[in-house]
Coordinates of C-alpha atoms in Angstrom, one line a residue:
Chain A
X257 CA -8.4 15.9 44.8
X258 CA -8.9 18.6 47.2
X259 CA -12.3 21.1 46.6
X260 CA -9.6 24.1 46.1
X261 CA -7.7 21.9 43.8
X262 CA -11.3 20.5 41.7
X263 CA -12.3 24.0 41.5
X264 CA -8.7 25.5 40.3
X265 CA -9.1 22.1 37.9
X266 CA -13.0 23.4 36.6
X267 CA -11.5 26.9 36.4
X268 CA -8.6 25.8 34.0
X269 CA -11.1 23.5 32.1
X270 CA -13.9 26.2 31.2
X271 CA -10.8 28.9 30.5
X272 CA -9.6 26.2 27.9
X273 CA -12.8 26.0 26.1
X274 CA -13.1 29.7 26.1
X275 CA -9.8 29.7 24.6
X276 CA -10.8 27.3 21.8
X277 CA -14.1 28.2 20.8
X278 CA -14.1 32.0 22.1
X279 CA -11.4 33.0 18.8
X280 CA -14.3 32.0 16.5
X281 CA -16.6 35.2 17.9
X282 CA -13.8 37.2 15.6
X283 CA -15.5 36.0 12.8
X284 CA -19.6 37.6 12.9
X285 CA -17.3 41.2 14.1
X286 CA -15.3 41.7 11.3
X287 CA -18.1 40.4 9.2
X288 CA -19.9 43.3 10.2
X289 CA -17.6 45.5 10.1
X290 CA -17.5 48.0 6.9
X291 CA -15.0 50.2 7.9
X292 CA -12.1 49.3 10.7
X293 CA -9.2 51.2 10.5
X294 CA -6.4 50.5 12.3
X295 CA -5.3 51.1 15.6
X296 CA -9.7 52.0 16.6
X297 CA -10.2 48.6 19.0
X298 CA -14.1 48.8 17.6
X299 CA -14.9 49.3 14.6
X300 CA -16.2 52.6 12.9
X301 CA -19.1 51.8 10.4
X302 CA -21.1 48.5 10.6
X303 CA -22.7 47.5 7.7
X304 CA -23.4 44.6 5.0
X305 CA -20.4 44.6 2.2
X306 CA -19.4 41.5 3.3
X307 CA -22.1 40.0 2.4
X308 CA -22.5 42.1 -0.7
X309 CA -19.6 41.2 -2.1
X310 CA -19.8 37.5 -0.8
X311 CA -23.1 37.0 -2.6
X312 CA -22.4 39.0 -5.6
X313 CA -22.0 37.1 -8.6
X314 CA -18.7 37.8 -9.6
X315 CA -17.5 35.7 -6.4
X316 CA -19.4 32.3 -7.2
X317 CA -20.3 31.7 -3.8
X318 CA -23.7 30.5 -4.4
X319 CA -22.1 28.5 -6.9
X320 CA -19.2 26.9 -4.7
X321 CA -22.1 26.3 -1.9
X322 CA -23.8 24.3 -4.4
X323 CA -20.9 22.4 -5.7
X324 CA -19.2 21.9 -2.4
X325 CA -22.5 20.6 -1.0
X326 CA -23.6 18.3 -4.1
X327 CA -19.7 17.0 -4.0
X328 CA -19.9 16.4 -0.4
X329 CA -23.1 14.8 -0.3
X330 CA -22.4 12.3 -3.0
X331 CA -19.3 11.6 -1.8
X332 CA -19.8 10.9 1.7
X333 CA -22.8 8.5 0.1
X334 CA -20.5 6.6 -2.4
X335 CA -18.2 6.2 0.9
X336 CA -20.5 4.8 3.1
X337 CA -21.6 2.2 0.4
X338 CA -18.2 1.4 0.3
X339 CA -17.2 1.3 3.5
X340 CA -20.3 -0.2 5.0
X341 CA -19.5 -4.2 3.8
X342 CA -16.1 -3.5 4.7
X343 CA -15.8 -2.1 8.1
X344 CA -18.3 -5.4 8.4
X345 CA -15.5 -7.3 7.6
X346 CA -12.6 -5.4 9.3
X347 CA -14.5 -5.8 12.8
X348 CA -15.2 -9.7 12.0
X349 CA -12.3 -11.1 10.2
X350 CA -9.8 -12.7 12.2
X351 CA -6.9 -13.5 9.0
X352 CA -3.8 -11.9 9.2
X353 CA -5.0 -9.9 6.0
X354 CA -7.0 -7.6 8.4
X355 CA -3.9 -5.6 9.4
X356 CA -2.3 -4.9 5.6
X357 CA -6.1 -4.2 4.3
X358 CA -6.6 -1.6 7.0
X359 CA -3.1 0.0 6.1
X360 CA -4.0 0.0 2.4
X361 CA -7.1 1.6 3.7
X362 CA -5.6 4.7 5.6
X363 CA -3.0 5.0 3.4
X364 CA -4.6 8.1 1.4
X365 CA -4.3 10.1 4.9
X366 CA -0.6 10.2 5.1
X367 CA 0.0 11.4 1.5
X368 CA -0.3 15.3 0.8
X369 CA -3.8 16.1 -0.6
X370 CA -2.5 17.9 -3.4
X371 CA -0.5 14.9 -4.5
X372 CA -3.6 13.0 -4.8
X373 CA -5.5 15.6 -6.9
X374 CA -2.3 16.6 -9.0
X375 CA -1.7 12.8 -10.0
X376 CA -5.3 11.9 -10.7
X377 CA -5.4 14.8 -12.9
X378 CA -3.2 13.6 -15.1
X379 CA -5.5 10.5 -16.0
X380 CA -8.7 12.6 -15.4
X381 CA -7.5 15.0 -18.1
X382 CA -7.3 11.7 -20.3
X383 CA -10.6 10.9 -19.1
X384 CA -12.7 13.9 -19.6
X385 CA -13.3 14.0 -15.4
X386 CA -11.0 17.5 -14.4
X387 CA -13.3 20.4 -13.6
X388 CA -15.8 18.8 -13.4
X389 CA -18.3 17.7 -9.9
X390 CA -18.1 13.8 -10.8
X391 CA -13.9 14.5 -10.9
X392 CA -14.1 16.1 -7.7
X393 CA -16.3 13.5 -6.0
X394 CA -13.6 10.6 -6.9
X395 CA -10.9 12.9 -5.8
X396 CA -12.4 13.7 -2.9
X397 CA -13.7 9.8 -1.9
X398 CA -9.9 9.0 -1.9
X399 CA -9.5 11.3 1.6
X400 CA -13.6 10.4 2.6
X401 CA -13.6 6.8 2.9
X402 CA -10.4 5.8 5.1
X403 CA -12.3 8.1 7.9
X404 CA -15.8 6.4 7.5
X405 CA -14.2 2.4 7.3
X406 CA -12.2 3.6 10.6
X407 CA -15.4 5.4 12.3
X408 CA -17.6 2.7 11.3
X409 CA -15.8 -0.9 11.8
X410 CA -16.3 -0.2 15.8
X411 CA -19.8 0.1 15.2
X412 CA -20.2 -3.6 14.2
X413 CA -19.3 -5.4 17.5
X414 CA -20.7 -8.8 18.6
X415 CA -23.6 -7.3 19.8
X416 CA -24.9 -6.3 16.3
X417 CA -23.7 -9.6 14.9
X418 CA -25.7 -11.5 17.0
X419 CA -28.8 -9.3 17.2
X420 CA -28.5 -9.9 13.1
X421 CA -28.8 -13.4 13.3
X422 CA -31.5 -13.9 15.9
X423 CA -33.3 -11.8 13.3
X424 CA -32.8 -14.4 10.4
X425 CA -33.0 -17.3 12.8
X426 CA -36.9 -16.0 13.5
X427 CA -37.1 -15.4 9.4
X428 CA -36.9 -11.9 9.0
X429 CA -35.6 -11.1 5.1
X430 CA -32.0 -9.7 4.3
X431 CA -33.7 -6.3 3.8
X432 CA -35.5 -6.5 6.9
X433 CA -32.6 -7.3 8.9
X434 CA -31.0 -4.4 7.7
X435 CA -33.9 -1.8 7.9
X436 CA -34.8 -3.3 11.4
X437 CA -31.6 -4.3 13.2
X438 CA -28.3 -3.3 11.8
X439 CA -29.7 0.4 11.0
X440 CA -31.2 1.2 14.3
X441 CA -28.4 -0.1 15.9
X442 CA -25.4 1.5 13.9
X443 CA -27.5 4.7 14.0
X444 CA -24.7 6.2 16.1
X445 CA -21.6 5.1 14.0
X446 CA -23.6 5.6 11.0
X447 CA -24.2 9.7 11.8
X448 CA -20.7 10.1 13.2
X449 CA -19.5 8.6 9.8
X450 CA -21.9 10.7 7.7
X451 CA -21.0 13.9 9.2
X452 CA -17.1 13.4 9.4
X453 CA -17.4 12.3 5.8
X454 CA -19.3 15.4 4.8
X455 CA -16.8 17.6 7.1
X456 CA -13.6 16.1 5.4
X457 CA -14.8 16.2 1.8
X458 CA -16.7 20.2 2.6
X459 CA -13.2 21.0 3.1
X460 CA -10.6 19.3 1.1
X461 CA -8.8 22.3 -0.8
X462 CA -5.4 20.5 -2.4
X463 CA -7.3 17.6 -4.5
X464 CA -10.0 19.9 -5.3
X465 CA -7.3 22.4 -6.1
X466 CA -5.4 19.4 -8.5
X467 CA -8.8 18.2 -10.2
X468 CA -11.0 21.0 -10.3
X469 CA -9.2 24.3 -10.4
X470 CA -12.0 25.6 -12.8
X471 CA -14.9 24.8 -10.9
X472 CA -15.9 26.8 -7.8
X473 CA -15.5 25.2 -4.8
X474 CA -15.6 26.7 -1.0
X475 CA -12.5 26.5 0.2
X476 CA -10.8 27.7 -3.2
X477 CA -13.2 30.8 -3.1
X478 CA -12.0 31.9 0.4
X479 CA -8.6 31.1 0.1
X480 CA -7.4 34.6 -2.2
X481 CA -9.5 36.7 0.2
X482 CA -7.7 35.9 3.4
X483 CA -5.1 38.2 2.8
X484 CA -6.8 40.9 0.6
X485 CA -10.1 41.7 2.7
X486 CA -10.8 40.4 5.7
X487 CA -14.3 41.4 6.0
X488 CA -15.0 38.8 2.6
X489 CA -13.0 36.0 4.4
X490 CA -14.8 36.7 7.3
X491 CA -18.3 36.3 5.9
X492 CA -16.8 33.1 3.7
X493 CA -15.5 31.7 6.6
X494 CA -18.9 32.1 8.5
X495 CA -20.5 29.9 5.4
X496 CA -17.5 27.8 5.5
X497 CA -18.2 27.0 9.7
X498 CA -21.9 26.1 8.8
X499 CA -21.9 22.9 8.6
X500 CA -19.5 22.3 11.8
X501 CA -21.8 24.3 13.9
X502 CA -24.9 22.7 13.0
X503 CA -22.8 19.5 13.6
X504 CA -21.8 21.3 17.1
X505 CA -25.5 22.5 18.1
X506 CA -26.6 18.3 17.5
X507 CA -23.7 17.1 19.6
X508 CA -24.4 19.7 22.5
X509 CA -28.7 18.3 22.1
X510 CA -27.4 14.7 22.1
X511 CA -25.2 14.5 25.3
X512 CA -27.6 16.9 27.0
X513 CA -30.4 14.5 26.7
Chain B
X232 CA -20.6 -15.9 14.5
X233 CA -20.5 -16.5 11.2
X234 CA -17.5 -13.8 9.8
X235 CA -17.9 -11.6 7.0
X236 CA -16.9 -13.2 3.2
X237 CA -14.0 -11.6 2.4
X238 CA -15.4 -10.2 -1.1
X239 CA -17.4 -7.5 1.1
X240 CA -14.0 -5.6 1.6
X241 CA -12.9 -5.6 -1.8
X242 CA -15.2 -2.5 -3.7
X243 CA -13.3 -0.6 -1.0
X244 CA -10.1 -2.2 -1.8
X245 CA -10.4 -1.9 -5.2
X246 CA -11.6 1.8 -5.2
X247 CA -8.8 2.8 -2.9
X248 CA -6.4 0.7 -4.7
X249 CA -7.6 1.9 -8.5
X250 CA -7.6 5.9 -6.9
X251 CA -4.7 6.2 -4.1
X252 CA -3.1 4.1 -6.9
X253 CA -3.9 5.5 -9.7
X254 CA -3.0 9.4 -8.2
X255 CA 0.5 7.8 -7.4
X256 CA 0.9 6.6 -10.8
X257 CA -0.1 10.0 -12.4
X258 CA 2.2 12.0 -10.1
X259 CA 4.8 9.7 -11.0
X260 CA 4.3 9.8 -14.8
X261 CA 3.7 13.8 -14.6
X262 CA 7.0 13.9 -12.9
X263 CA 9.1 12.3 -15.8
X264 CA 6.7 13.1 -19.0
X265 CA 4.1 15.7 -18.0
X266 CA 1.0 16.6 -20.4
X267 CA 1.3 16.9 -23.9
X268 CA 4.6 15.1 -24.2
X269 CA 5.2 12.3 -25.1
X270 CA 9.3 11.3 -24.4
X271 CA 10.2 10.7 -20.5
X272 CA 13.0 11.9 -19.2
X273 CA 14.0 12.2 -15.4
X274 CA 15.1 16.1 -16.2
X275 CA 12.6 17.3 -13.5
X276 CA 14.4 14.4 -10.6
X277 CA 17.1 16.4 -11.2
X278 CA 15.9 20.0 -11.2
X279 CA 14.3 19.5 -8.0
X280 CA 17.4 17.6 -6.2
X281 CA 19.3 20.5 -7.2
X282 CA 17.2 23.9 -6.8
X283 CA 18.3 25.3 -3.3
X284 CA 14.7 26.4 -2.5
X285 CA 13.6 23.0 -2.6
X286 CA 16.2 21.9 -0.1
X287 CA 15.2 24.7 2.1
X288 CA 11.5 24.2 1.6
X289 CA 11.9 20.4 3.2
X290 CA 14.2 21.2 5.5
X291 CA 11.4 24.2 6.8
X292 CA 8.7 21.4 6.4
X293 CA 10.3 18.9 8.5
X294 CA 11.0 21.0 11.0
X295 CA 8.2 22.7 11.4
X296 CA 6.0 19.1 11.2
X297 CA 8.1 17.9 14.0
X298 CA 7.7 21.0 16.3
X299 CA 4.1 21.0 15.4
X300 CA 3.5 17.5 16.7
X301 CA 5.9 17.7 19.7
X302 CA 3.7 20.7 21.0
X303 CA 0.6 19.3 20.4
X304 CA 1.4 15.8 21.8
X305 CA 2.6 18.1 24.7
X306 CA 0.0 20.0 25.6
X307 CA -2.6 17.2 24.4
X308 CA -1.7 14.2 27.4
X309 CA -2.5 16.9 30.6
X310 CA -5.2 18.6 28.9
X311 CA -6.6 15.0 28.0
X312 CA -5.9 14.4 32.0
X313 CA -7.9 17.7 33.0
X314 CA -11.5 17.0 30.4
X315 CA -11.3 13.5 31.4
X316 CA -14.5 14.2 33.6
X317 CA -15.8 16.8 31.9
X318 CA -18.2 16.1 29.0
X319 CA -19.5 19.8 28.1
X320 CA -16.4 21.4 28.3
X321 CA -15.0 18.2 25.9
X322 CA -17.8 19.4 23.6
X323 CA -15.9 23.3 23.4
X324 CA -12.5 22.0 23.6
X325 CA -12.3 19.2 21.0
X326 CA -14.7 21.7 18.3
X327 CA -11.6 22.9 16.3
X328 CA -11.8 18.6 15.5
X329 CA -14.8 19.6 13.3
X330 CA -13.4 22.8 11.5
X331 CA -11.8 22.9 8.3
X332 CA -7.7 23.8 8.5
X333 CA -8.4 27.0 6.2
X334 CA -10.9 27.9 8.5
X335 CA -8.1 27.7 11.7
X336 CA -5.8 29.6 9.6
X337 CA -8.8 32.7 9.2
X338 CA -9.5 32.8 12.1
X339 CA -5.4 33.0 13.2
X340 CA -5.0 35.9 10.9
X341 CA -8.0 38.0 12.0
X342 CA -6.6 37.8 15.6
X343 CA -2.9 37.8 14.5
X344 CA -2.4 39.2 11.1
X345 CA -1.1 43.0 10.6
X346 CA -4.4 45.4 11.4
X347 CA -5.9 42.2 13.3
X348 CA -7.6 42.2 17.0
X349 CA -4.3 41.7 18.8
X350 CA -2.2 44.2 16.7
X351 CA -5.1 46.8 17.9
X352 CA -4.0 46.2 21.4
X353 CA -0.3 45.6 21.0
X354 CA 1.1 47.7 18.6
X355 CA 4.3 46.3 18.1
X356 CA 3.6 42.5 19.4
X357 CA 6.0 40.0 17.4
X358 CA 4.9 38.8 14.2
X359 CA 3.1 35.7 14.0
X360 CA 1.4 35.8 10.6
X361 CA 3.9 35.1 7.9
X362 CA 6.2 35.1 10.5
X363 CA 9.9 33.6 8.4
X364 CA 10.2 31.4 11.3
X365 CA 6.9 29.5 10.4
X366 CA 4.9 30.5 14.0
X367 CA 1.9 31.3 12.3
X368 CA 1.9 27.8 11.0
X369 CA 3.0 26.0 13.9
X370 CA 0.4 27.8 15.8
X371 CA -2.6 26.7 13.4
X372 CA -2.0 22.9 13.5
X373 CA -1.3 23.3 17.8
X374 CA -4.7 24.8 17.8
X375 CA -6.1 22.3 15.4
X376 CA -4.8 19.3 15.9
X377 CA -4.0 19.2 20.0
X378 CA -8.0 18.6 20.0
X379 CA -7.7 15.8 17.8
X380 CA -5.4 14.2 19.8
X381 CA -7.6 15.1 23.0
X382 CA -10.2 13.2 21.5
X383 CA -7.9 10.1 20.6
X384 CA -6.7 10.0 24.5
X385 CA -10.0 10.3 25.7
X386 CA -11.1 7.6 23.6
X387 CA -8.3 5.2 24.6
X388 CA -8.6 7.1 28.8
X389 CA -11.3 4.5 29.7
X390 CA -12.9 3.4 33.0
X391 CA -10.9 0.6 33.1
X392 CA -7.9 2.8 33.2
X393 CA -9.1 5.1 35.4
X394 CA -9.7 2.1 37.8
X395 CA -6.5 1.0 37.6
X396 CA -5.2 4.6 39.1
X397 CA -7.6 4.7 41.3
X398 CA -6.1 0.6 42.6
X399 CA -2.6 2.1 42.5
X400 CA -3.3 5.4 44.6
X401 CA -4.8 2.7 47.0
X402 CA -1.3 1.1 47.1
X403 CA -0.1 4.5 47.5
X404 CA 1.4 4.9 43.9
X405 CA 1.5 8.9 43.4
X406 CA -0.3 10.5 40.9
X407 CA 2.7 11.2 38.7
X408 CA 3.8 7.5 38.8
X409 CA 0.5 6.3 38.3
X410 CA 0.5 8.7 34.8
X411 CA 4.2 7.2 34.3
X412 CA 3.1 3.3 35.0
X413 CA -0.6 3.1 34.5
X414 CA -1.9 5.9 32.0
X415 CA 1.2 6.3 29.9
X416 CA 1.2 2.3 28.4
X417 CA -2.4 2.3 27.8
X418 CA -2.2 6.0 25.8
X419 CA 1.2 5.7 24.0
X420 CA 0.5 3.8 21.0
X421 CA -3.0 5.2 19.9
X422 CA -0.9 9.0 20.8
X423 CA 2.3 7.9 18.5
X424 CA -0.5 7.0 15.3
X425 CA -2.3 10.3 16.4
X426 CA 0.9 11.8 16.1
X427 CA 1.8 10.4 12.8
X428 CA -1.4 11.7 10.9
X429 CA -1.0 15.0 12.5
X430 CA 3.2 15.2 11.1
X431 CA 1.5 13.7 7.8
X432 CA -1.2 16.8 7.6
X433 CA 2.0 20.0 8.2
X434 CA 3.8 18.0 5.7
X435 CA 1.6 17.7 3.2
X436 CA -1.2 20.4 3.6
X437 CA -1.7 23.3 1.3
X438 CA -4.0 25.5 2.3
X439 CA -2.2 26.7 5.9
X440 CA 1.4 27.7 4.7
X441 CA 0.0 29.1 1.3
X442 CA -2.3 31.4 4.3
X443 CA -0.4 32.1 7.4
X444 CA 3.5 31.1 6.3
X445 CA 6.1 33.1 4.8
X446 CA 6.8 33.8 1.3
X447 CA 10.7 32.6 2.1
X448 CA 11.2 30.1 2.9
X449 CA 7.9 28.1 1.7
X450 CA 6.7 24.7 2.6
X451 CA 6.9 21.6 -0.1
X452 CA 3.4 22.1 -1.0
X453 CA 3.4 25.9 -1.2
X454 CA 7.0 25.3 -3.6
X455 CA 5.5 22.7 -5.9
X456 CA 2.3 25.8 -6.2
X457 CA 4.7 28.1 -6.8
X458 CA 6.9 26.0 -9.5
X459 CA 3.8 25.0 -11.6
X460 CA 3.0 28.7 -11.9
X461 CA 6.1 30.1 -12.9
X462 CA 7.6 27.1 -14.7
X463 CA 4.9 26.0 -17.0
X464 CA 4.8 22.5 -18.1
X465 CA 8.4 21.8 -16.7
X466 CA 7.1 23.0 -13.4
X467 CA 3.8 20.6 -13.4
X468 CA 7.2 17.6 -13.3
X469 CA 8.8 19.6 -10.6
X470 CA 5.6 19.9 -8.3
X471 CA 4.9 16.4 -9.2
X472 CA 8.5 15.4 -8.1
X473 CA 8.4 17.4 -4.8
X474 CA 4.7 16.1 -3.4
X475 CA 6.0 12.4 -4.5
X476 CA 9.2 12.9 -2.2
X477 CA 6.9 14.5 0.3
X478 CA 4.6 11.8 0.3
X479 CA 7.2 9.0 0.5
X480 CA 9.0 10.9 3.3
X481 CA 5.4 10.9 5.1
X482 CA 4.9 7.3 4.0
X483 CA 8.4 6.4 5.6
X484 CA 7.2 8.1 9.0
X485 CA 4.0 5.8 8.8
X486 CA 6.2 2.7 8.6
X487 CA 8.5 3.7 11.5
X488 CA 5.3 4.5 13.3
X489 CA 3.6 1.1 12.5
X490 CA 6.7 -0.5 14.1
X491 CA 7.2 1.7 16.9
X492 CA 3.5 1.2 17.8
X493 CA 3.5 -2.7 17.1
X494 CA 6.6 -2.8 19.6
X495 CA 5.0 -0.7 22.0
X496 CA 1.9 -3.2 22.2
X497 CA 4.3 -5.8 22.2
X498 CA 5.4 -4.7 25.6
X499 CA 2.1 -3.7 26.7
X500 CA 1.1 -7.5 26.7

């Protein structure tokens, strides 16, 4: 490529990012903004009634942080327990098995969320588990562990395999080859797995919607402001992004090391 | 190597299979004898099949999935070509990846929506936001999901690729062959699985229509919402019989993927 054409190419590339990340800058403006009538292009009074309102206690925010973050956190742990023997065996196994066990895996992605939550409801309601967090954390695991098997099973190439069993060979424990060489190792994986798991279940709305329509949960507390004030959804959404950003700002430390 | 027993895959198995299969079971019994009763009867099958809004909700959701994923497999291959090199501005471009669909959709109305930034500026732009042709939706999964499929391509758009154009520009292959013959075979099937997931999410998510899309027609989701509120019980067997035939149309999709795919690595060997 020619220097014109590389720099028409870097031009293109940064004016794409801009595009995809700059629409998020909306979000701290209109949070700010108390008063923005229509057609001003700035707004007329800054203040803090978004985040008034956001943490008053009528709108349960405190409340749906805590539940969204307990549910996430437990279920992104019950996935990885889950997952973690069988992404082992998913990278390892050479049966014809692998293929159907990996479709029965994913499976739970192609199937509309609120399907899921609606039709476990129906036997949760029988089992004492809708509206309540240990309800939502089964509900949730359904869309949670098809992403960690997937991001993990790469993780577990030859490599780890045989570093594993040079470990045992020299007499290292079970528990030691697991603290000492397949944790280290998988580190990576492992963090990619945590973090999509936490991202996927921080945000499920239609199965939390099905199986816990009375408990407050993130996305179901943003949701009815959207369209009634934006200055609410704004903040919400600004709590909402948390997590993504933080995972942003440790992506952006990693590959700049 | 010793392989893994296969007993280590089953608490997964079983978990998936005793949940995925248990929600299937419970839409399925919801949609012939919902909660308290006790008789089953296939009155709701019916209901649905017949009610002209639910016709024209699946006909709007199909076609809005498949314009959704033809755009973003569009625009995903050259931007995929253009980041290919370019690891911070990957970071920026592939962060919609990390956000949460209802997120995408407030951030598209606080730009887009009536009194948002871009009404400010244009007074009498064309509406995007529950737009009746479904723009506001399409345009929420392009801007989410074209960075997921980035991400796949980039994945798959190795070294080893990228030495094999570089060995056919040496043979004096042009660049658009060289995408045609060289990029293309080694993208295509990890782009039409990509693909499917993202036609699987505008079929079956909630949370964008029920934001950005219009009030007429609605999307399969946003109808079986609707019919649970103003129905009552009957309408908890409706929704249940609209997200089952929305969920075995998306299952269908993944099967015609699966063989697509498995065809299109058959040729690739």
């Amino acid at each position: 490529m020619s220097i014109r054409g590389q720099r028409r190419a870097r031009v293109t590339a940064v004016l794409l990012a801009v595009v995809t990340a700059g629409p998020l800058l909306v979000l701290p403006l209109r949070a700010a903004a108390d008063v923005w009538r229509a057609p001003a292009l700035l707004p007329q009074r800054f203040g803090t009634r978004g985040l008034d309102v956001v943490f008053s206690p009528g709108t349960n925010t405190l409340t749906a942080v805590t539940n969204s973050l307990v549910v996430a956190v437990a279920t992104t742990l019950l996935a990885l327990l889950l997952a973690w023997p069988a992404a082992r065996w998913l990278a390892t196994a050479d049966t014809r098995h692998r293929a159907p066990v990996l479709v029965l895996l994913a499976l739970p992605l192609l199937v509309p969320p609120l399907a899921i939550g609606a039709g476990l409801a129906e036997w949760f309601l029988r089992l004492g588990l809708t509206n309540s967090l240990p309800g939502l954390v089964l509900a949730h695991l359904v869309a949670v562990l098809p992403y960690v098997v997937v991001v993990l099973a790469p993780g577990f190439g030859p490599r780890v395999r045989t570093a594993e069993e040079a470990a045992a060979t020299l007499g290292a424990s079970r528990w030691q080859v697991l603290r000492l060489v397949s944790f280290p190792m998988l580190a990576p994986s492992l963090a990619v797995a945590t973090l999509l798991g936490g991202l996927v279940s921080w945000s499920q709305y239609g199965s939390s919607l099905g199986v816990g329509r009375g408990v407050p949960m993130l996305p179901l507390v943003l949701e009815p402001f959207v369209g009634r004030d934006p200055q609410v959804a704004a903040t919400l959404a600004m709590v909402f992004l948390a997590p993504a950003l933080l995972a942003l700002l440790a992506t952006v430390r990693r590959t700049s090391r | 190597m010793q392989p893994t027993a296969w007993r280590a895959v089953l608490p997964a198995v079983v978990a998936t299979s005793v949940l995925f299969g248990g929600a299937l079971t419970g839409a399925i019994r919801t949609s012939v004898a919902p909660l308290p009763r006790q008789s089953a009867d296939l009155d709701a099958w019916g209901r649905v099949l017949a009610d002209p809004r639910f016709h024209e909700a699946a006909v709007f959701t199909v076609v809005l999935a498949v314009i959704a994923t033809a755009v973003s497999v569009a625009l995903a291959l050259p931007i995929a070509a253009l980041l290919r090199d370019r690891r911070g501005v990957q970071v920026l471009v592939t962060l919609p990846v990390l956000l949460p669909h209802l997120l995408v959709a407030v951030v598209v109305v606080l730009w887009l929506g009536p009194g948002g930034l871009v009404d400010r500026f244009i007074a009498d732009g064309p509406q995007v936001v529950r737009a009746p042709s479904g723009l506001g939706i399409v345009l929420v999964y392009v801007l989410k999901e074209v960075p997921f499929l980035v991400l796949l391509l980039l994945a798959v758009w190795n070294d080893d690729v990228e030495q094999r154009v570089e060995m056919a520009a040496t043979l004096g292959v042009g660049p658009l062959r060289a995408l045609h013959r060289v990029v293309w075979p080694a993208v295509r099937a990890p782009l039409v699985l990509g693909a499917t997931v993202v036609m699987a999410f505008v079929l079956g998510f909630l949370q964008v229509p029920a934001v950005v899309g219009p009030t007429d027609p609605v999307t399969v989701p946003v109808y079986a919402v609707e019919v649970t509120r103003v129905r009552g019980l009957a309408g908890q067997a409706d929704a249940a019989v609209a997200l089952l035939l929305a969920s075995g149309f998306a299952l269908l999709l993944a099967g015609l993927a699966a063989v697509v795919t498995r065809r299109l690595d058959g040729v690739r060997r």
